[in-house]
Structure formats: structure tokens, C-alpha cells
Amino acid sequence: MHATDCDIQAVIANSHTLKSDIENFFPASRMKSFRAIPRLLAGKSLYDERHVREILIKLFLLGGIDAERPIKDIKLSVPQLRIMRSDIRYNNSSVATEASESKLVDAILDSAAIPFAFRVPKSNPNPEILDGGLFQNLPAAAAMEDLKLGQVALGFSFPKEDSQDLKKATPLEYGKAILGSLLDERMADARLRLKPSNVIEIPNRRSTFEFSDALSEGMHAQFSEDVSEIARRLENWVRTAEMMDGPDWHSDHPADLAEQAARTQIDVSNFYEDVGNLGYHADSICHEVNYRSFNRGLPDIYTLTVEICGNKNEGLQFLRFFFYDSESGAIKKTNLEIFDGQGALRKTMALPLRIPGKRIRGTLVCLDRPLKADERIKIVKTEESFDGMLEYETKGCCSQTVGLSPGRTSDKLTVIVHFPDTHKPLHYGDASLERPKDAEMLSDESGLQLMTRTVMHANKRAGSKTVVSEATLTDQTEKRRFVKVVYYRT
């Protein structure tokens, strides 16, 4: 209701008109064992799901909303809507969004479909879609997606259920206790994900099945008190969130750490833009891959080596250094070292950078002093990663790319790939738009593609066939240049 233009005050003021329907549709006696057990044994839910649907439609009509319309056709007062459902067929959440074709009432009905209470296999065409609370009683994962800097997810929760003496419990009470414990555990996990200080607890927990009391004077009075208390807590929370204007810098909570890292990266990038050089010239850039993971339990090794001389880069001290990772598989280890012209390690500071939403990592390299004309440095960045050959194994082909962004130049680009003897490629060379698979791999590339001289060597590494691709750069334009080499097993 909050997400639509529903007049919630009108719903509250006129909900008493549904009192007789609720008493007829959801009699408390239906929860008694002598009535509940025969219904369940007969394959019927405790209450008729059609009645739940009817009540939902009438509730929304009180607020001026036709809940039988598709969600995508209903005017929303919020940019996003997430109605959580639990899909026990695939063991994951099934989410209705602002763009869903589902009718609003059907999505809510699915989200409220408590097993056995409202839905059993024979009562609905989709018995595998159940109460969203089974998997996401407090849908923190959905709320935390795509948050921008300064945005915070707020949750409303309930206190845990009181402990019960289950030795004397009826089968129905026993089932309710199991379900309640499951939901409480899911809620506790979600509270940690959101951060406890970003969850406002509703003072009183009411049983899902207290239908007969829903419109009583006592319940309404308690509801009004709860609204006032929650409003007070909400005002305090908003005031605190606005004054914080960002993460708690003393906090070790993942949400705060993620925002701290993002803000630090912005500061690092801004520093580079202000004082860093626009680019650099490399004598050579070499991207080397040693595939070892297939059936051997060893990580693949990706090494990028950049050699830079001072006479073409005098004064260079800061350079943003993105390197070409495996694009797949978990990372075991990364390392960056810088050597001087004599092969000794040179003191540097390396600050990590990430591009949000993409699998690209980089580093802002800060030399201890500006590069002199008579000095040389060699930057070596390595990554150990698994499953680098997965695409090669499953699709029969893979590729390696080395690119130079505007402002970066190099005399030579080299790509070296060591394949196990048993998995050597039968075809290799520059990607071509004339081959459909190559064209697909080239679809994400932009700029000028450079052609390489590509040769396979049999004795560069024991047990491997090595494919070496070299390109000489004579065009030092300001647009991006890249080489892309493809490898086919068949």
C-alpha cells in the first residue's frame, strides 16, 4: 500500500466494514486440532485462499486501488517495488517488481501464502510458490542491491517469539513453533546484513493467525500506540542518518566497510586526476598466462609486466595501473612488485582500485620519488586464479586481450599463453569479425584492433605448448588500441 497511491488512512478508518467477512472467512475455531487435522489430512488448507484474495482486493479498494490490475499498470509512489515470494521448487526467492505482469493481488497472495494455513498442493496452480518470509522474512538482500553512496537500507522487524513449552503442544502449535523459529532465524540474519542500528523494531509481535482480534478495539488501541512509538523511533533514526551522512567510520560492519572503501576509492581517483600524469610510454607490455588448473588442482598464473624508461617518462610518479585478470574463477592471490634498472625492489605504495559492477581490478601506483631520465623501472603484477580454462573447455574457445587506453603508449605488446600439451589449441590468431564466435568476443571491444604475429612454440615450458603473439605499435593515436588473440580447441 505504501508503494502505491493507496489512501492508507482511509483503509484504517474503514477497515471495520470488513469485520463480518473476516469473522466468516477466518473463524478461530478452524485452528482447533479437531477441525484442523481432518482438513489437512483431506488435503485442504486451514483457510480458503480465495477468501484471502477477496479480503486483499477489498482492503485495497478502501484506499482507492484496484489490486486486480497488473503491477506494471499501477501508479507507484516509489521507484522500486519488491514483493518477495519463496520458490521451494528451485529453493530461491521469486520476486515481483514494479515491471511485473502479475496482478498486484496475486503477487501479494503468493507472498502471504503460508504453507498449510493458506496453500497446499491441490489448492493452487502454483503450490511451489509460498510465503516470502520462508526465505526472506526481512528482504535485506533485495534492499541492499544497487545502493549508491549515502543511501541506507532501513528495515522494520519484530521481536522474537516467546519460548514455548512444546511438551504439551498440539501438532498445530508444534508446527507453528517450527515455522516461527525458522522466520526468526532468517530475520536475525537479515538484521546483521542491514546493520542492527538500521532496523527499527515494532514493539509488539502479533500472531499471524489472530484474525478474530484484528479489528477489536483493544487491538486498534494497541496499534495506535505502536504507530506513535514507531514514528518517534523513525524520526530519531532519520535525524541520526542525516547527521551521519555516510558510514560509521568506527564500524566494522560490512555495509560500513563497503561504503568506506568506495569513498576512499573516490578520493584516490580524484587525487590521481589532480596530480597524476595523463599517461606514460612503455618500452614493452607483456601479458603472460600459464594455464595449470585443469585437472591439476593448481591455480592459473596471470602475469603482466610493464617496462618503463625515464628518458621518455621523466617526472613520472603516479600511474593508474589496471591489469588483465582471468575474468573468471576465484582469486587465490595477487601481487605487485616494482624493480629498478638493476633488478632491486623499489619502494612504492600501491592503492587498490575497482570499477563498480565490473570484474576489473586495478592499482594506483605511487613511486617513492619522480622518475629520473636515467632510471628504469619494471612493474610486475601477478594473479593466481582458478577455472581460467573453463570457457576453453566448455565452449571450445577462449581469448586474451591487452589494451592501451588513451594517453598510454608502448613500443611493443606481447601476449604469451602456456597451454597443457593435452589441451593445445588447433587454431589460434587474431580475432576476426568474419568468424561468428570471434565477432561475439569482439562485441565488447572498442577502438583500433592491432594485428599480431602469432606462433606456437613446443619447448618454452615443459609439458606445455606456448602461443606467443607480438604486435609492434607504430600508431600512437589518442584512441584506445588493443590486441585480441583467440584460441580454439577444434
PDB file of N, CA and C in Angstrom, residues 286 302-307 321 323 334-339 345 365 377-383:
ATOM      1  N   CYS A 286      53.899  -6.945 -21.563  1.00  0.00           N
ATOM      2  CA  CYS A 286      53.776  -8.384 -21.802  1.00  0.00           C
ATOM      3  C   CYS A 286      52.733  -8.979 -20.860  1.00  0.00           C
ATOM      4  N   TYR A 302      48.548 -15.451 -13.971  1.00  0.00           N
ATOM      5  CA  TYR A 302      48.467 -14.353 -14.926  1.00  0.00           C
ATOM      6  C   TYR A 302      49.502 -13.307 -14.517  1.00  0.00           C
ATOM      7  N   THR A 303      50.397 -12.982 -15.426  1.00  0.00           N
ATOM      8  CA  THR A 303      51.462 -12.030 -15.121  1.00  0.00           C
ATOM      9  C   THR A 303      51.451 -10.909 -16.157  1.00  0.00           C
ATOM     10  N   LEU A 304      51.471  -9.678 -15.682  1.00  0.00           N
ATOM     11  CA  LEU A 304      51.567  -8.520 -16.566  1.00  0.00           C
ATOM     12  C   LEU A 304      52.846  -7.767 -16.224  1.00  0.00           C
ATOM     13  N   THR A 305      53.694  -7.586 -17.198  1.00  0.00           N
ATOM     14  CA  THR A 305      54.980  -6.913 -16.993  1.00  0.00           C
ATOM     15  C   THR A 305      55.034  -5.668 -17.869  1.00  0.00           C
ATOM     16  N   VAL A 306      55.321  -4.529 -17.264  1.00  0.00           N
ATOM     17  CA  VAL A 306      55.430  -3.260 -17.989  1.00  0.00           C
ATOM     18  C   VAL A 306      56.814  -2.676 -17.710  1.00  0.00           C
ATOM     19  N   GLU A 307      57.584  -2.437 -18.765  1.00  0.00           N
ATOM     20  CA  GLU A 307      58.921  -1.855 -18.624  1.00  0.00           C
ATOM     21  C   GLU A 307      58.882  -0.398 -19.069  1.00  0.00           C
ATOM     22  N   PHE A 321      47.150   1.760 -12.842  1.00  0.00           N
ATOM     23  CA  PHE A 321      47.657   0.538 -13.471  1.00  0.00           C
ATOM     24  C   PHE A 321      46.597  -0.546 -13.383  1.00  0.00           C
ATOM     25  N   PHE A 323      45.131  -4.133 -14.572  1.00  0.00           N
ATOM     26  CA  PHE A 323      45.744  -5.312 -15.174  1.00  0.00           C
ATOM     27  C   PHE A 323      44.672  -6.306 -15.579  1.00  0.00           C
ATOM     28  N   THR A 334      47.026 -12.134  -5.301  1.00  0.00           N
ATOM     29  CA  THR A 334      47.540 -11.138  -6.240  1.00  0.00           C
ATOM     30  C   THR A 334      48.781 -10.505  -5.633  1.00  0.00           C
ATOM     31  N   ASN A 335      49.631  -9.983  -6.496  1.00  0.00           N
ATOM     32  CA  ASN A 335      50.867  -9.382  -6.008  1.00  0.00           C
ATOM     33  C   ASN A 335      51.346  -8.338  -7.018  1.00  0.00           C
ATOM     34  N   LEU A 336      51.938  -7.257  -6.535  1.00  0.00           N
ATOM     35  CA  LEU A 336      52.504  -6.243  -7.406  1.00  0.00           C
ATOM     36  C   LEU A 336      53.883  -5.859  -6.875  1.00  0.00           C
ATOM     37  N   GLU A 337      54.871  -5.903  -7.758  1.00  0.00           N
ATOM     38  CA  GLU A 337      56.234  -5.532  -7.390  1.00  0.00           C
ATOM     39  C   GLU A 337      56.801  -4.602  -8.454  1.00  0.00           C
ATOM     40  N   ILE A 338      57.662  -3.679  -8.010  1.00  0.00           N
ATOM     41  CA  ILE A 338      58.327  -2.761  -8.934  1.00  0.00           C
ATOM     42  C   ILE A 338      59.831  -2.860  -8.701  1.00  0.00           C
ATOM     43  N   PHE A 339      60.564  -3.075  -9.800  1.00  0.00           N
ATOM     44  CA  PHE A 339      62.010  -3.243  -9.730  1.00  0.00           C
ATOM     45  C   PHE A 339      62.689  -2.064 -10.425  1.00  0.00           C
ATOM     46  N   LEU A 345      64.216  -4.374  -5.740  1.00  0.00           N
ATOM     47  CA  LEU A 345      62.879  -3.877  -5.448  1.00  0.00           C
ATOM     48  C   LEU A 345      62.935  -2.386  -5.139  1.00  0.00           C
ATOM     49  N   VAL A 365      49.595   3.267  -8.541  1.00  0.00           N
ATOM     50  CA  VAL A 365      50.978   3.060  -8.125  1.00  0.00           C
ATOM     51  C   VAL A 365      51.608   4.421  -7.817  1.00  0.00           C
ATOM     52  N   ILE A 377      62.280   1.360 -14.622  1.00  0.00           N
ATOM     53  CA  ILE A 377      61.523   0.534 -13.670  1.00  0.00           C
ATOM     54  C   ILE A 377      60.801  -0.564 -14.445  1.00  0.00           C
ATOM     55  N   LYS A 378      60.540  -1.649 -13.753  1.00  0.00           N
ATOM     56  CA  LYS A 378      59.753  -2.749 -14.306  1.00  0.00           C
ATOM     57  C   LYS A 378      58.655  -3.080 -13.309  1.00  0.00           C
ATOM     58  N   ILE A 379      57.398  -2.975 -13.769  1.00  0.00           N
ATOM     59  CA  ILE A 379      56.243  -3.272 -12.924  1.00  0.00           C
ATOM     60  C   ILE A 379      55.777  -4.688 -13.250  1.00  0.00           C
ATOM     61  N   VAL A 380      55.662  -5.522 -12.224  1.00  0.00           N
ATOM     62  CA  VAL A 380      55.233  -6.909 -12.415  1.00  0.00           C
ATOM     63  C   VAL A 380      54.016  -7.155 -11.521  1.00  0.00           C
ATOM     64  N   LYS A 381      52.891  -7.438 -12.150  1.00  0.00           N
ATOM     65  CA  LYS A 381      51.679  -7.732 -11.394  1.00  0.00           C
ATOM     66  C   LYS A 381      51.232  -9.144 -11.707  1.00  0.00           C
ATOM     67  N   THR A 382      50.998  -9.944 -10.674  1.00  0.00           N
ATOM     68  CA  THR A 382      50.618 -11.347 -10.862  1.00  0.00           C
ATOM     69  C   THR A 382      49.298 -11.630 -10.164  1.00  0.00           C
ATOM     70  N   GLU A 383      48.582 -12.593 -10.716  1.00  0.00           N
ATOM     71  CA  GLU A 383      47.327 -13.062 -10.136  1.00  0.00           C
ATOM     72  C   GLU A 383      47.288 -14.568 -10.242  1.00  0.00           C
TER      73      GLU A 383
END
